[in-house]
């Protein structure tokens, strides 16, 4: 039970004492008056002389006992005052207990605070009056600082309660990371991973086909490589080499960079009849960035116009110095078409790998990297990966990016099922819950709950980063809005309210007209597109091409959605909503999808060759550019006709 208020009790006693003193004074005055009358009567009438002792006895009685009515009034007053004080104390205790809790958080808007307090927005504005904050610059969606939130809640007589958004503890890091470096005594020799790089149509895939005795290049659309491939080649000597074949087209720069990052050796293929080209230079730069040694393969030396020495001299400008010129880069003259000198190239690769002393730890949890990923109709999400550490087996639990897998099936580059994959081996993995991105790191974890925890943490971390970016953008917008409000106040500050209202009405009217006009222009000068590709790397290449588009001021290129797999009904619905175009690379659109798209007026453009898709995209953009009127004067003439007629004939 709460203790009574000592100050209140003292105040009550003081009031009672004052009343008692007044009553006592009144009683004594009456008795003195009576005493004076009695003395006068005693002088005039000696009969009353015997009453004096009685009066004296009565005078000794306490004043509040002489008048029963006064005693009753005094007791009733005491009772009423006591009850009143108790009632006020109870009401104070009740009001303290019944204070309403208001749940608030950092970055709360005025509208959210009013809703939490169950008040109008105007109430918040009134509470912020006569404070340092500029009320004129505030809107319903304006965010309040912590000090102003406290001020409003305090003035409302409510109790502040911070939301869990502020009280949440720092979440424990559940991410999976690579293991520390292994003991050198546990390392065993492994096969080299070799990436073949160079300009488009310089014979990279043909060279690999000759080594593997396959025809990969012939199966590629347009005869050019448009995917990154991983292959294990066994040489006649029994040595094994893992080759990565990268596309040479300019659009696939990210694939080439990824190939250089996971490789041990780069074989730079340059056509002897063509020399150093743009993608050749880019490949050299990727190798330097990854700090990977280079072997030069000068291809097409069987042609009459071949000039191998010219190629070597051109490469000097890019710090690629061959052994013939005093450098450390091996140069091998080959012909991928006829197979000339290919074994010399293989031997040079094996010799360099031996010098590098390539070793790996085949024990413990698996570590690797995703080379490519795609969706197979029968198998679901599939990845091509290179194992870098440990031995992958069926049933292993893997995490890559924001996806995880329980390995259901593994296969080699020929589609043959395998039971384990050692370091340096390329392997296809089936069993992913979602499709990882090319370039994601693969790590093995102990259980499925652990894999889910890792993925949840990575998603949470990404969400937090996104929230920070969004808050930064919101803050910038808020500052811009405040600056605009400040300028508006300066503009209308000295005007009469009628004049100010009229000008604001005129401006709003003009803005509505301009906004409708701008919307029409924006709709006609925007190209929304949806990208679908067969593998993640292809989609990445097309999106990277879009990033190089620099004519947004004339026609904006808007990426609505991108993904891996065939064109679906959802893609058609999105394109209809945004009035966009669907571009597909090496994917299909069924008859039902095409009919649905035709009915909804949606364009579906499918391509097998990357540069055909780029050309089509450029034409579509050109068709949406605004028309411009240009004048080309061919000549000038001046006529001075005075009082005559000019007759023009055609």
Coordinates of C-alpha atoms in Angstrom, one line a residue:
X1 CA 0.0 0.0 0.0
X2 CA 1.3 3.5 -0.8
X3 CA 2.2 5.7 2.2
X4 CA -0.1 8.9 2.7
X5 CA 1.3 12.2 1.7
X6 CA 2.9 13.8 4.8
X7 CA 2.6 17.3 3.4
X8 CA -1.1 16.9 2.7
X9 CA -1.7 15.5 6.2
X10 CA 0.1 18.5 7.8
X11 CA -2.0 20.9 5.7
X12 CA -5.2 19.3 7.0
X13 CA -4.1 19.5 10.7
X14 CA -3.3 23.2 10.2
X15 CA -6.8 23.9 8.9
X16 CA -8.4 22.0 11.8
X17 CA -6.2 23.9 14.4
X18 CA -7.2 27.3 12.8
X19 CA -10.9 26.3 13.1
X20 CA -10.5 25.2 16.7
X21 CA -8.8 28.4 17.6
X22 CA -11.6 30.5 16.1
X23 CA -14.3 28.4 17.9
X24 CA -12.4 28.7 21.2
X25 CA -12.1 32.5 20.8
X26 CA -15.8 32.7 20.1
X27 CA -16.7 30.6 23.2
X28 CA -14.4 32.6 25.5
X29 CA -15.9 35.9 24.2
X30 CA -19.4 34.7 25.0
X31 CA -18.4 33.6 28.4
X32 CA -16.7 36.9 29.2
X33 CA -19.8 38.7 28.0
X34 CA -21.9 36.5 30.3
X35 CA -19.5 37.2 33.2
X36 CA -19.9 40.9 32.9
X37 CA -23.7 40.6 32.9
X38 CA -23.6 38.4 36.0
X39 CA -21.4 40.9 37.9
X40 CA -23.8 43.7 37.1
X41 CA -26.7 41.6 38.3
X42 CA -24.8 40.7 41.5
X43 CA -24.3 44.3 42.3
X44 CA -27.9 45.1 41.8
X45 CA -29.3 41.9 43.2
X46 CA -27.6 40.0 46.0
X47 CA -29.9 37.1 45.4
X48 CA -27.5 35.8 42.7
X49 CA -24.5 35.9 44.9
X50 CA -24.7 32.1 45.4
X51 CA -24.4 31.5 41.6
X52 CA -20.8 32.7 41.5
X53 CA -19.2 29.4 42.4
X54 CA -21.3 27.6 39.7
X55 CA -20.2 30.1 37.1
X56 CA -16.6 29.7 38.2
X57 CA -16.9 25.9 37.7
X58 CA -18.4 26.4 34.3
X59 CA -15.6 28.7 33.4
X60 CA -13.1 25.9 34.0
X61 CA -14.8 23.6 31.5
X62 CA -13.2 23.3 28.1
X63 CA -14.8 25.6 25.5
X64 CA -15.8 22.9 22.9
X65 CA -17.6 21.0 25.7
X66 CA -19.8 23.9 26.6
X67 CA -21.7 23.9 23.4
X68 CA -22.8 20.5 22.1
X69 CA -23.7 21.9 18.6
X70 CA -20.2 23.3 18.1
X71 CA -18.7 20.0 19.1
X72 CA -20.9 18.1 16.5
X73 CA -20.0 20.6 13.8
X74 CA -16.3 20.3 14.6
X75 CA -16.3 16.5 14.4
X76 CA -18.3 16.5 11.1
X77 CA -15.8 19.0 9.7
X78 CA -12.9 16.8 10.7
X79 CA -14.6 13.8 9.1
X80 CA -15.3 15.6 5.8
X81 CA -11.8 17.1 5.5
X82 CA -10.2 13.6 6.2
X83 CA -12.4 12.0 3.5
X84 CA -11.7 14.7 1.0
X85 CA -7.9 14.4 1.5
X86 CA -8.1 10.6 1.2
X87 CA -10.2 10.9 -2.0
X88 CA -7.7 13.3 -3.6
X89 CA -4.8 11.0 -2.7
X90 CA -6.7 8.0 -4.2
X91 CA -7.4 10.0 -7.4
X92 CA -3.7 11.0 -7.6
X93 CA -2.7 7.3 -7.2
X94 CA -5.3 6.2 -9.8
X95 CA -4.2 8.8 -12.3
X96 CA -0.5 7.8 -11.9
X97 CA -1.5 4.1 -12.4
X98 CA -3.7 4.8 -15.4
X99 CA -1.1 6.7 -17.5
X100 CA -1.3 5.3 -21.0
X101 CA 1.8 3.7 -22.5
X102 CA 2.7 5.0 -26.0
X103 CA 4.9 2.7 -28.1
X104 CA 7.4 4.8 -30.1
X105 CA 10.5 4.2 -32.2
X106 CA 13.4 6.2 -33.7
X107 CA 12.5 7.9 -37.0
X108 CA 8.8 8.0 -36.3
X109 CA 6.7 10.2 -38.5
X110 CA 4.1 12.7 -37.2
X111 CA 1.3 10.6 -38.6
X112 CA 2.6 7.4 -36.9
X113 CA 3.0 9.2 -33.6
X114 CA -0.5 10.6 -33.7
X115 CA -1.8 7.1 -34.5
X116 CA 0.2 5.6 -31.6
X117 CA -1.3 8.2 -29.2
X118 CA -4.8 7.8 -30.7
X119 CA -4.8 11.5 -31.4
X120 CA -5.2 13.8 -34.4
X121 CA -2.2 15.0 -36.4
X122 CA -3.2 18.5 -35.3
X123 CA -2.6 17.5 -31.7
X124 CA 1.0 16.7 -32.4
X125 CA 1.4 20.0 -34.2
X126 CA -0.1 21.9 -31.2
X127 CA 2.3 20.0 -28.8
X128 CA 5.3 21.1 -30.9
X129 CA 4.3 24.8 -30.8
X130 CA 6.6 27.1 -28.9
X131 CA 9.5 24.7 -29.4
X132 CA 12.7 25.1 -31.4
X133 CA 11.4 22.9 -34.2
X134 CA 10.1 24.7 -37.4
X135 CA 6.5 23.6 -37.6
X136 CA 5.9 25.2 -41.0
X137 CA 8.4 22.7 -42.5
X138 CA 6.7 19.7 -41.1
X139 CA 4.3 17.4 -43.0
X140 CA 2.4 14.4 -41.8
X141 CA 5.1 12.1 -43.2
X142 CA 8.0 14.1 -41.7
X143 CA 10.2 12.1 -39.3
X144 CA 10.7 13.4 -35.8
X145 CA 13.9 13.3 -33.7
X146 CA 13.9 11.5 -30.4
X147 CA 13.8 14.7 -28.4
X148 CA 10.6 15.9 -30.1
X149 CA 8.9 12.5 -29.7
X150 CA 9.6 12.7 -26.0
X151 CA 8.3 16.2 -25.8
X152 CA 4.9 15.4 -27.5
X153 CA 4.3 12.3 -25.3
X154 CA 5.2 14.3 -22.1
X155 CA 2.8 17.1 -23.0
X156 CA 0.1 14.5 -23.6
X157 CA 0.6 13.1 -20.1
X158 CA 1.4 9.7 -21.4
X159 CA 4.1 7.2 -20.6
X160 CA 6.9 6.6 -23.2
X161 CA 7.7 3.1 -24.2
X162 CA 10.4 2.4 -26.8
X163 CA 9.5 -0.2 -29.4
X164 CA 11.5 -3.4 -29.8
X165 CA 13.0 -1.9 -32.9
X166 CA 15.2 0.1 -30.5
X167 CA 15.5 -2.4 -27.7
X168 CA 16.6 -5.3 -30.0
X169 CA 20.0 -6.7 -29.1
X170 CA 22.7 -7.0 -31.7
X171 CA 21.9 -10.2 -33.6
X172 CA 24.5 -12.9 -33.4
X173 CA 26.5 -13.5 -36.5
X174 CA 25.5 -16.9 -37.9
X175 CA 27.5 -16.7 -41.1
X176 CA 29.7 -19.5 -42.4
X177 CA 33.3 -18.7 -43.3
X178 CA 36.3 -20.5 -44.8
X179 CA 38.5 -22.6 -42.6
X180 CA 42.0 -21.5 -41.7
X181 CA 44.9 -22.6 -43.8
X182 CA 45.6 -26.3 -43.6
X183 CA 48.8 -27.9 -42.3
X184 CA 51.2 -28.2 -45.2
X185 CA 51.8 -31.8 -44.2
X186 CA 48.2 -32.6 -45.1
X187 CA 48.3 -31.1 -48.6
X188 CA 48.3 -33.4 -51.6
X189 CA 49.1 -32.5 -55.3
X190 CA 46.1 -31.5 -57.4
X191 CA 45.4 -30.9 -61.1
X192 CA 45.8 -27.3 -62.5
X193 CA 42.8 -25.2 -63.3
X194 CA 43.5 -23.5 -66.7
X195 CA 41.3 -20.7 -68.2
X196 CA 41.4 -20.2 -71.9
X197 CA 40.9 -16.5 -72.7
X198 CA 41.1 -14.2 -75.8
X199 CA 39.2 -12.3 -78.4
X200 CA 36.0 -13.6 -80.0
X201 CA 36.6 -16.0 -83.0
X202 CA 40.3 -16.5 -82.2
X203 CA 39.8 -20.2 -81.8
X204 CA 39.5 -20.8 -78.1
X205 CA 36.7 -23.3 -78.1
X206 CA 38.1 -25.1 -81.2
X207 CA 41.4 -25.5 -79.3
X208 CA 39.5 -27.1 -76.4
X209 CA 37.4 -29.3 -78.7
X210 CA 40.6 -30.6 -80.2
X211 CA 42.0 -31.5 -76.8
X212 CA 38.8 -33.1 -75.7
X213 CA 37.9 -34.6 -79.1
X214 CA 34.5 -32.9 -79.0
X215 CA 32.6 -30.3 -81.0
X216 CA 31.4 -27.8 -78.5
X217 CA 31.9 -24.8 -80.9
X218 CA 29.7 -26.3 -83.5
X219 CA 26.8 -26.7 -81.1
X220 CA 27.0 -23.0 -80.0
X221 CA 24.6 -20.6 -81.7
X222 CA 26.4 -18.5 -84.3
X223 CA 29.6 -20.6 -83.8
X224 CA 30.7 -18.4 -80.9
X225 CA 31.0 -19.4 -77.2
X226 CA 28.3 -17.6 -75.1
X227 CA 28.7 -19.6 -71.9
X228 CA 31.5 -20.4 -69.5
X229 CA 32.3 -24.1 -69.6
X230 CA 34.4 -26.3 -67.2
X231 CA 36.0 -29.5 -68.6
X232 CA 38.4 -32.1 -67.2
X233 CA 40.8 -33.2 -69.9
X234 CA 43.0 -36.3 -69.6
X235 CA 46.2 -36.0 -71.7
X236 CA 47.8 -39.1 -73.3
X237 CA 50.5 -38.9 -70.6
X238 CA 47.8 -39.4 -68.0
X239 CA 48.0 -35.9 -66.6
X240 CA 44.7 -34.2 -65.9
X241 CA 43.9 -30.5 -66.5
X242 CA 40.7 -28.7 -65.7
X243 CA 40.0 -26.2 -68.5
X244 CA 37.6 -23.2 -68.2
X245 CA 36.4 -21.9 -71.6
X246 CA 35.3 -18.3 -71.4
X247 CA 33.3 -16.3 -74.0
X248 CA 35.3 -13.8 -76.1
X249 CA 32.4 -11.4 -76.9
X250 CA 32.6 -8.0 -75.3
X251 CA 29.3 -8.6 -73.4
X252 CA 30.8 -11.4 -71.3
X253 CA 33.5 -9.4 -69.5
X254 CA 32.2 -10.5 -66.0
X255 CA 32.5 -14.2 -67.1
X256 CA 36.1 -13.7 -68.1
X257 CA 36.9 -11.9 -64.9
X258 CA 35.3 -14.8 -62.9
X259 CA 37.3 -17.3 -64.8
X260 CA 40.6 -15.5 -64.1
X261 CA 39.8 -15.4 -60.4
X262 CA 39.4 -19.1 -59.9
X263 CA 42.2 -20.3 -62.2
X264 CA 45.9 -21.2 -61.7
X265 CA 47.1 -20.5 -65.3
X266 CA 45.7 -18.4 -68.1
X267 CA 46.2 -19.6 -71.7
X268 CA 45.9 -16.4 -73.9
X269 CA 44.8 -17.3 -77.4
X270 CA 45.7 -14.8 -80.1
X271 CA 45.0 -15.3 -83.8
X272 CA 48.2 -15.0 -85.8
X273 CA 46.3 -13.4 -88.7
X274 CA 44.3 -10.9 -86.6
X275 CA 46.7 -9.8 -83.9
X276 CA 45.9 -8.2 -80.5
X277 CA 42.3 -7.1 -80.2
X278 CA 40.1 -5.4 -77.6
X279 CA 39.1 -8.5 -75.7
X280 CA 42.7 -9.7 -75.8
X281 CA 43.8 -6.6 -73.9
X282 CA 40.9 -7.1 -71.5
X283 CA 41.9 -10.7 -70.9
X284 CA 45.5 -9.6 -70.1
X285 CA 44.2 -7.1 -67.6
X286 CA 42.0 -9.8 -65.9
X287 CA 45.1 -12.1 -65.6
X288 CA 47.1 -9.3 -64.0
X289 CA 44.4 -8.4 -61.6
X290 CA 44.2 -12.0 -60.5
X291 CA 48.0 -12.3 -60.4
X292 CA 47.9 -15.4 -62.6
X293 CA 50.8 -16.5 -64.9
X294 CA 50.1 -16.5 -68.6
X295 CA 50.9 -18.9 -71.5
X296 CA 50.6 -17.4 -75.0
X297 CA 49.0 -19.7 -77.6
X298 CA 49.4 -18.1 -81.1
X299 CA 46.6 -19.8 -83.1
X300 CA 45.9 -20.1 -86.8
X301 CA 49.6 -20.4 -87.7
X302 CA 48.6 -22.7 -90.6
X303 CA 47.2 -19.8 -92.5
X304 CA 49.3 -18.1 -95.2
X305 CA 48.7 -14.6 -93.8
X306 CA 49.8 -15.6 -90.2
X307 CA 52.4 -13.4 -88.6
X308 CA 53.3 -14.8 -85.1
X309 CA 56.2 -12.5 -84.6
X310 CA 54.0 -9.5 -85.2
X311 CA 51.7 -10.7 -82.4
X312 CA 54.6 -11.0 -80.0
X313 CA 55.7 -7.5 -80.7
X314 CA 52.2 -6.1 -80.3
X315 CA 52.0 -7.8 -76.9
X316 CA 55.1 -6.0 -75.7
X317 CA 53.0 -2.8 -75.4
X318 CA 50.9 -4.6 -72.7
X319 CA 53.8 -6.0 -70.6
X320 CA 53.4 -9.5 -72.0
X321 CA 57.1 -10.3 -72.9
X322 CA 57.7 -13.7 -74.5
X323 CA 60.8 -15.8 -73.8
X324 CA 62.2 -14.9 -77.3
X325 CA 62.4 -11.3 -76.1
X326 CA 63.9 -12.0 -72.7
X327 CA 60.6 -12.4 -70.8
X328 CA 59.1 -15.3 -68.8
X329 CA 55.9 -15.9 -70.9
X330 CA 56.0 -19.1 -72.9
X331 CA 54.7 -18.7 -76.5
X332 CA 53.5 -21.8 -78.4
X333 CA 52.6 -21.6 -82.2
X334 CA 49.6 -23.8 -82.8
X335 CA 46.7 -24.6 -85.1
X336 CA 43.6 -25.6 -83.3
X337 CA 41.9 -26.5 -86.6
X338 CA 44.6 -29.1 -87.7
X339 CA 45.8 -30.0 -84.2
X340 CA 49.4 -28.9 -84.9
X341 CA 51.6 -28.5 -81.8
X342 CA 48.8 -28.9 -79.3
X343 CA 50.8 -31.4 -77.2
X344 CA 53.5 -28.8 -76.9
X345 CA 51.0 -26.4 -75.4
X346 CA 49.8 -29.2 -73.0
X347 CA 53.3 -29.9 -71.9
X348 CA 54.0 -26.2 -71.4
X349 CA 51.0 -26.1 -69.1
X350 CA 52.0 -29.1 -67.1
X351 CA 55.5 -27.8 -66.7
X352 CA 54.3 -24.5 -65.4
X353 CA 51.9 -26.3 -63.0
X354 CA 54.8 -28.3 -61.6
X355 CA 56.7 -25.1 -61.0
X356 CA 53.8 -23.6 -59.1
X357 CA 53.6 -26.8 -56.9
X358 CA 49.8 -26.8 -56.8
X359 CA 48.4 -28.6 -53.7
X360 CA 45.1 -28.8 -51.8
X361 CA 43.6 -30.3 -48.7
X362 CA 41.2 -33.1 -49.7
X363 CA 39.8 -33.6 -46.2
X364 CA 37.3 -31.7 -44.1
X365 CA 34.3 -29.5 -45.1
X366 CA 34.1 -28.6 -48.8
X367 CA 35.0 -25.2 -50.2
X368 CA 34.4 -24.2 -53.8
X369 CA 33.0 -21.6 -56.2
X370 CA 30.0 -21.4 -58.5
X371 CA 31.1 -21.1 -62.1
X372 CA 27.7 -21.1 -63.7
X373 CA 24.1 -21.7 -62.6
X374 CA 20.9 -22.5 -64.5
X375 CA 17.4 -24.1 -64.0
X376 CA 16.8 -27.5 -65.5
X377 CA 13.2 -28.6 -66.2
X378 CA 13.8 -32.1 -64.7
X379 CA 16.4 -31.3 -62.1
X380 CA 15.5 -27.8 -60.9
X381 CA 18.3 -25.4 -59.9
X382 CA 21.7 -26.7 -61.1
X383 CA 25.2 -25.2 -60.6
X384 CA 28.5 -25.9 -62.2
X385 CA 31.2 -25.6 -59.6
X386 CA 35.0 -26.0 -59.1
X387 CA 35.9 -27.7 -55.8
X388 CA 38.9 -26.0 -54.1
X389 CA 39.1 -27.8 -50.8
X390 CA 37.7 -31.0 -49.3
X391 CA 35.9 -33.8 -51.1
X392 CA 32.2 -33.4 -52.2
X393 CA 29.9 -36.4 -51.7
X394 CA 26.2 -37.1 -52.1
X395 CA 24.2 -35.8 -49.1
X396 CA 26.6 -33.0 -48.2
X397 CA 24.9 -29.8 -47.0
X398 CA 26.2 -26.7 -48.9
X399 CA 25.6 -23.0 -48.7
X400 CA 26.2 -20.5 -51.5
X401 CA 25.2 -16.9 -51.4
X402 CA 21.6 -16.8 -50.1
X403 CA 20.8 -20.4 -51.1
X404 CA 21.6 -23.8 -49.7
X405 CA 21.5 -27.4 -51.0
X406 CA 21.5 -31.0 -49.9
X407 CA 23.4 -32.7 -52.7
X408 CA 21.1 -35.2 -54.4
X409 CA 23.1 -35.7 -57.6
X410 CA 26.6 -34.9 -59.0
X411 CA 27.6 -35.3 -62.6
X412 CA 30.6 -34.4 -64.8
X413 CA 30.8 -32.3 -68.0
X414 CA 29.5 -35.2 -70.1
X415 CA 26.4 -35.7 -67.8
X416 CA 27.7 -38.9 -66.3
X417 CA 26.9 -39.4 -62.6
X418 CA 29.8 -39.3 -60.2
X419 CA 30.0 -40.1 -56.5
X420 CA 32.6 -37.7 -55.3
X421 CA 34.5 -34.6 -56.5
X422 CA 38.1 -33.8 -55.3
X423 CA 39.9 -30.5 -55.5
X424 CA 40.3 -28.9 -59.0
X425 CA 37.4 -31.0 -60.3
X426 CA 34.5 -29.4 -62.2
X427 CA 31.2 -30.8 -61.1
X428 CA 27.5 -30.3 -61.7
X429 CA 25.4 -30.1 -58.4
X430 CA 21.7 -30.8 -58.1
X431 CA 19.7 -30.2 -54.9
X432 CA 19.6 -26.4 -54.5
X433 CA 16.6 -24.9 -52.8
X434 CA 17.1 -21.6 -54.8
X435 CA 19.4 -20.7 -57.7
X436 CA 22.8 -19.3 -56.5
X437 CA 24.5 -16.6 -58.5
X438 CA 27.6 -17.3 -60.6
X439 CA 30.7 -16.4 -58.6
X440 CA 29.2 -17.3 -55.2
X441 CA 31.4 -19.1 -52.7
X442 CA 30.4 -22.6 -51.8
X443 CA 30.9 -23.8 -48.2
X444 CA 29.9 -27.0 -46.5
X445 CA 28.1 -26.9 -43.2
X446 CA 27.2 -29.6 -40.7
X447 CA 23.4 -29.7 -40.9
X448 CA 20.3 -28.3 -42.6
X449 CA 19.3 -26.1 -39.6
X450 CA 22.8 -24.6 -39.7
X451 CA 22.4 -24.0 -43.5
X452 CA 19.1 -22.3 -42.9
X453 CA 20.6 -20.1 -40.1
X454 CA 23.5 -19.1 -42.5
X455 CA 21.1 -18.1 -45.3
X456 CA 18.7 -16.3 -42.8
X457 CA 21.7 -14.3 -41.5
X458 CA 22.9 -13.3 -45.0
X459 CA 19.4 -12.2 -45.9
X460 CA 19.1 -10.3 -42.7
X461 CA 22.4 -8.6 -43.3
X462 CA 21.4 -7.6 -46.8
X463 CA 18.1 -6.3 -45.5
X464 CA 19.9 -4.1 -42.9
X465 CA 22.2 -2.7 -45.6
X466 CA 19.2 -1.9 -47.8
X467 CA 17.4 -0.2 -44.8
X468 CA 20.5 2.0 -44.3
X469 CA 20.6 2.9 -47.9
X470 CA 16.8 3.7 -47.9
X471 CA 17.1 5.8 -44.7
X472 CA 20.0 7.7 -46.4
X473 CA 17.8 8.4 -49.4
X474 CA 14.9 9.4 -47.2
X475 CA 17.0 11.9 -45.3
X476 CA 18.3 13.4 -48.5
X477 CA 14.7 13.8 -49.8
X478 CA 13.6 15.3 -46.4
X479 CA 16.4 17.9 -46.7
X480 CA 15.4 18.8 -50.2
X481 CA 11.8 19.2 -49.1
X482 CA 12.8 21.4 -46.2
X483 CA 14.9 23.6 -48.5
X484 CA 11.9 23.9 -50.9
X485 CA 9.6 24.8 -48.0
X486 CA 12.1 27.4 -46.8
X487 CA 12.2 29.0 -50.3
X488 CA 8.4 29.0 -50.5
X489 CA 8.2 30.8 -47.1
X490 CA 10.7 33.4 -48.2
X491 CA 8.7 33.9 -51.4
X492 CA 5.3 34.3 -49.8
X493 CA 6.5 35.8 -46.5
X494 CA 5.5 39.5 -47.1
X495 CA 2.3 38.8 -49.0
X496 CA -1.3 39.2 -47.9
X497 CA -3.0 35.9 -47.2
X498 CA -5.4 36.4 -50.1
X499 CA -2.7 37.1 -52.5
X500 CA -0.7 34.2 -51.2
X501 CA -3.6 31.8 -51.6
X502 CA -4.3 32.9 -55.1
X503 CA -0.7 32.4 -56.2
X504 CA -0.6 29.0 -54.7
X505 CA -3.8 28.0 -56.5
X506 CA -2.4 29.2 -59.8
X507 CA 0.9 27.2 -59.2
X508 CA -1.0 24.0 -58.3
X509 CA -3.1 24.4 -61.4
X510 CA 0.0 24.8 -63.6
X511 CA 1.7 21.9 -61.9
X512 CA -1.3 19.5 -62.6
X513 CA -1.2 20.4 -66.2
X514 CA 2.6 19.9 -66.4
X515 CA 2.5 16.7 -64.5
X516 CA -0.1 15.2 -66.9
X517 CA 2.0 16.4 -69.8
X518 CA 5.2 15.0 -68.3
X519 CA 3.5 11.6 -67.6
X520 CA 2.5 11.3 -71.3
X521 CA 6.0 12.2 -72.4
X522 CA 7.5 9.8 -69.8
X523 CA 5.4 6.9 -70.9
X524 CA 6.3 7.4 -74.5
X525 CA 10.1 7.9 -73.8
X526 CA 10.6 4.9 -71.5
X527 CA 11.3 1.4 -72.5
X528 CA 10.5 -1.1 -69.7
X529 CA 12.1 -4.5 -70.4
X530 CA 12.1 -8.0 -68.9
X531 CA 15.2 -10.1 -69.3
X532 CA 15.2 -14.0 -69.3
X533 CA 18.3 -16.1 -69.9
X534 CA 19.3 -19.7 -69.9
X535 CA 22.0 -19.3 -67.3
X536 CA 22.9 -16.8 -64.6
X537 CA 26.0 -15.6 -66.4
X538 CA 24.1 -14.7 -69.6
X539 CA 21.6 -12.6 -67.7
X540 CA 24.4 -10.9 -65.8
X541 CA 26.0 -10.1 -69.2
X542 CA 22.8 -8.5 -70.6
X543 CA 22.2 -6.5 -67.4
X544 CA 25.8 -5.2 -67.6
X545 CA 25.2 -4.1 -71.2
X546 CA 22.2 -2.1 -70.0
X547 CA 24.4 -0.4 -67.4
X548 CA 26.5 1.1 -70.3
X549 CA 23.4 2.8 -71.8
X550 CA 24.0 6.6 -71.6
X551 CA 21.0 8.2 -73.4
X552 CA 18.6 8.1 -70.5
X553 CA 17.8 11.9 -71.0
X554 CA 16.3 11.0 -74.4
X555 CA 14.7 7.6 -73.7
X556 CA 15.0 5.8 -70.3
X557 CA 15.8 2.1 -70.2
X558 CA 13.9 0.6 -67.3
X559 CA 14.7 -3.0 -66.1
X560 CA 11.5 -4.3 -64.6
X561 CA 12.6 -7.9 -63.9
X562 CA 15.3 -10.4 -64.8
X563 CA 15.8 -14.1 -64.2
X564 CA 16.8 -17.5 -65.3
X565 CA 14.5 -19.8 -67.2
X566 CA 11.9 -19.8 -70.0
X567 CA 9.4 -17.0 -70.4
X568 CA 6.4 -17.5 -68.0
X569 CA 2.9 -16.2 -67.7
X570 CA 4.1 -14.0 -64.8
X571 CA 6.6 -12.3 -67.2
X572 CA 3.8 -11.6 -69.6
X573 CA 1.6 -10.1 -66.9
X574 CA 4.5 -7.9 -65.7
X575 CA 5.2 -6.7 -69.3
X576 CA 1.5 -5.9 -69.8
X577 CA 1.4 -3.9 -66.5
X578 CA 4.5 -1.9 -67.3
X579 CA 3.9 -1.8 -71.1
X580 CA 7.3 -3.4 -71.6
X581 CA 9.1 -5.8 -73.9
X582 CA 10.3 -9.3 -73.0
X583 CA 13.8 -10.3 -74.2
X584 CA 14.8 -13.9 -74.0
X585 CA 18.4 -15.3 -74.6
X586 CA 18.6 -19.0 -75.3
X587 CA 15.2 -19.6 -73.8
X588 CA 11.8 -20.7 -75.1
X589 CA 8.3 -19.3 -74.9
X590 CA 5.5 -22.0 -75.3
X591 CA 2.6 -21.6 -77.6
X592 CA 0.2 -20.8 -74.7
X593 CA 2.6 -18.1 -73.5
X594 CA 2.9 -16.6 -77.0
X595 CA -0.9 -16.6 -77.6
X596 CA -1.4 -14.9 -74.2
X597 CA 1.3 -12.3 -75.0
X598 CA -0.3 -11.6 -78.4
X599 CA -3.7 -11.2 -76.8
X600 CA -2.3 -8.7 -74.3
X601 CA -0.3 -6.8 -76.8
X602 CA 3.1 -7.8 -75.3
X603 CA 6.2 -8.3 -77.5
X604 CA 8.4 -11.3 -76.9
X605 CA 11.8 -11.2 -78.6
X606 CA 13.9 -14.4 -78.4
X607 CA 17.5 -14.5 -79.5
X608 CA 20.2 -17.2 -79.6
X609 CA 23.2 -14.8 -80.3
X610 CA 24.1 -12.1 -77.9
X611 CA 24.9 -9.3 -80.4
X612 CA 21.6 -9.9 -82.3
X613 CA 19.8 -9.2 -79.0
X614 CA 21.9 -6.1 -78.5
X615 CA 21.0 -4.8 -82.0
X616 CA 17.3 -5.5 -81.5
X617 CA 17.4 -3.6 -78.2
X618 CA 19.1 -0.6 -79.9
X619 CA 16.4 -0.6 -82.6
X620 CA 13.6 -0.7 -80.0
X621 CA 15.2 2.2 -78.2
X622 CA 15.6 4.2 -81.4
X623 CA 11.9 3.7 -82.2
X624 CA 10.9 5.4 -78.9
X625 CA 13.2 8.3 -79.1
X626 CA 11.5 11.7 -79.6
X627 CA 11.3 13.0 -83.1
X628 CA 13.7 15.9 -83.8
X629 CA 13.5 18.5 -86.6
X630 CA 16.8 19.3 -88.3
X631 CA 17.4 22.0 -90.9
X632 CA 20.1 21.5 -93.5
X633 CA 20.4 24.7 -95.6
X634 CA 21.6 24.1 -99.1
X635 CA 22.0 27.7 -100.2
X636 CA 20.8 31.3 -99.7
X637 CA 19.4 33.9 -102.1
X638 CA 18.1 37.4 -101.7
X639 CA 15.6 39.1 -104.1
X640 CA 15.0 42.8 -104.4
X641 CA 11.8 43.2 -106.4
X642 CA 10.5 46.7 -107.0
X643 CA 7.2 47.4 -108.8
X644 CA 7.3 44.0 -110.5
X645 CA 5.8 40.6 -110.3
X646 CA 7.7 37.5 -109.3
X647 CA 6.6 34.4 -111.0
X648 CA 7.6 31.0 -109.5
X649 CA 7.4 27.9 -111.6
X650 CA 8.0 24.3 -110.6

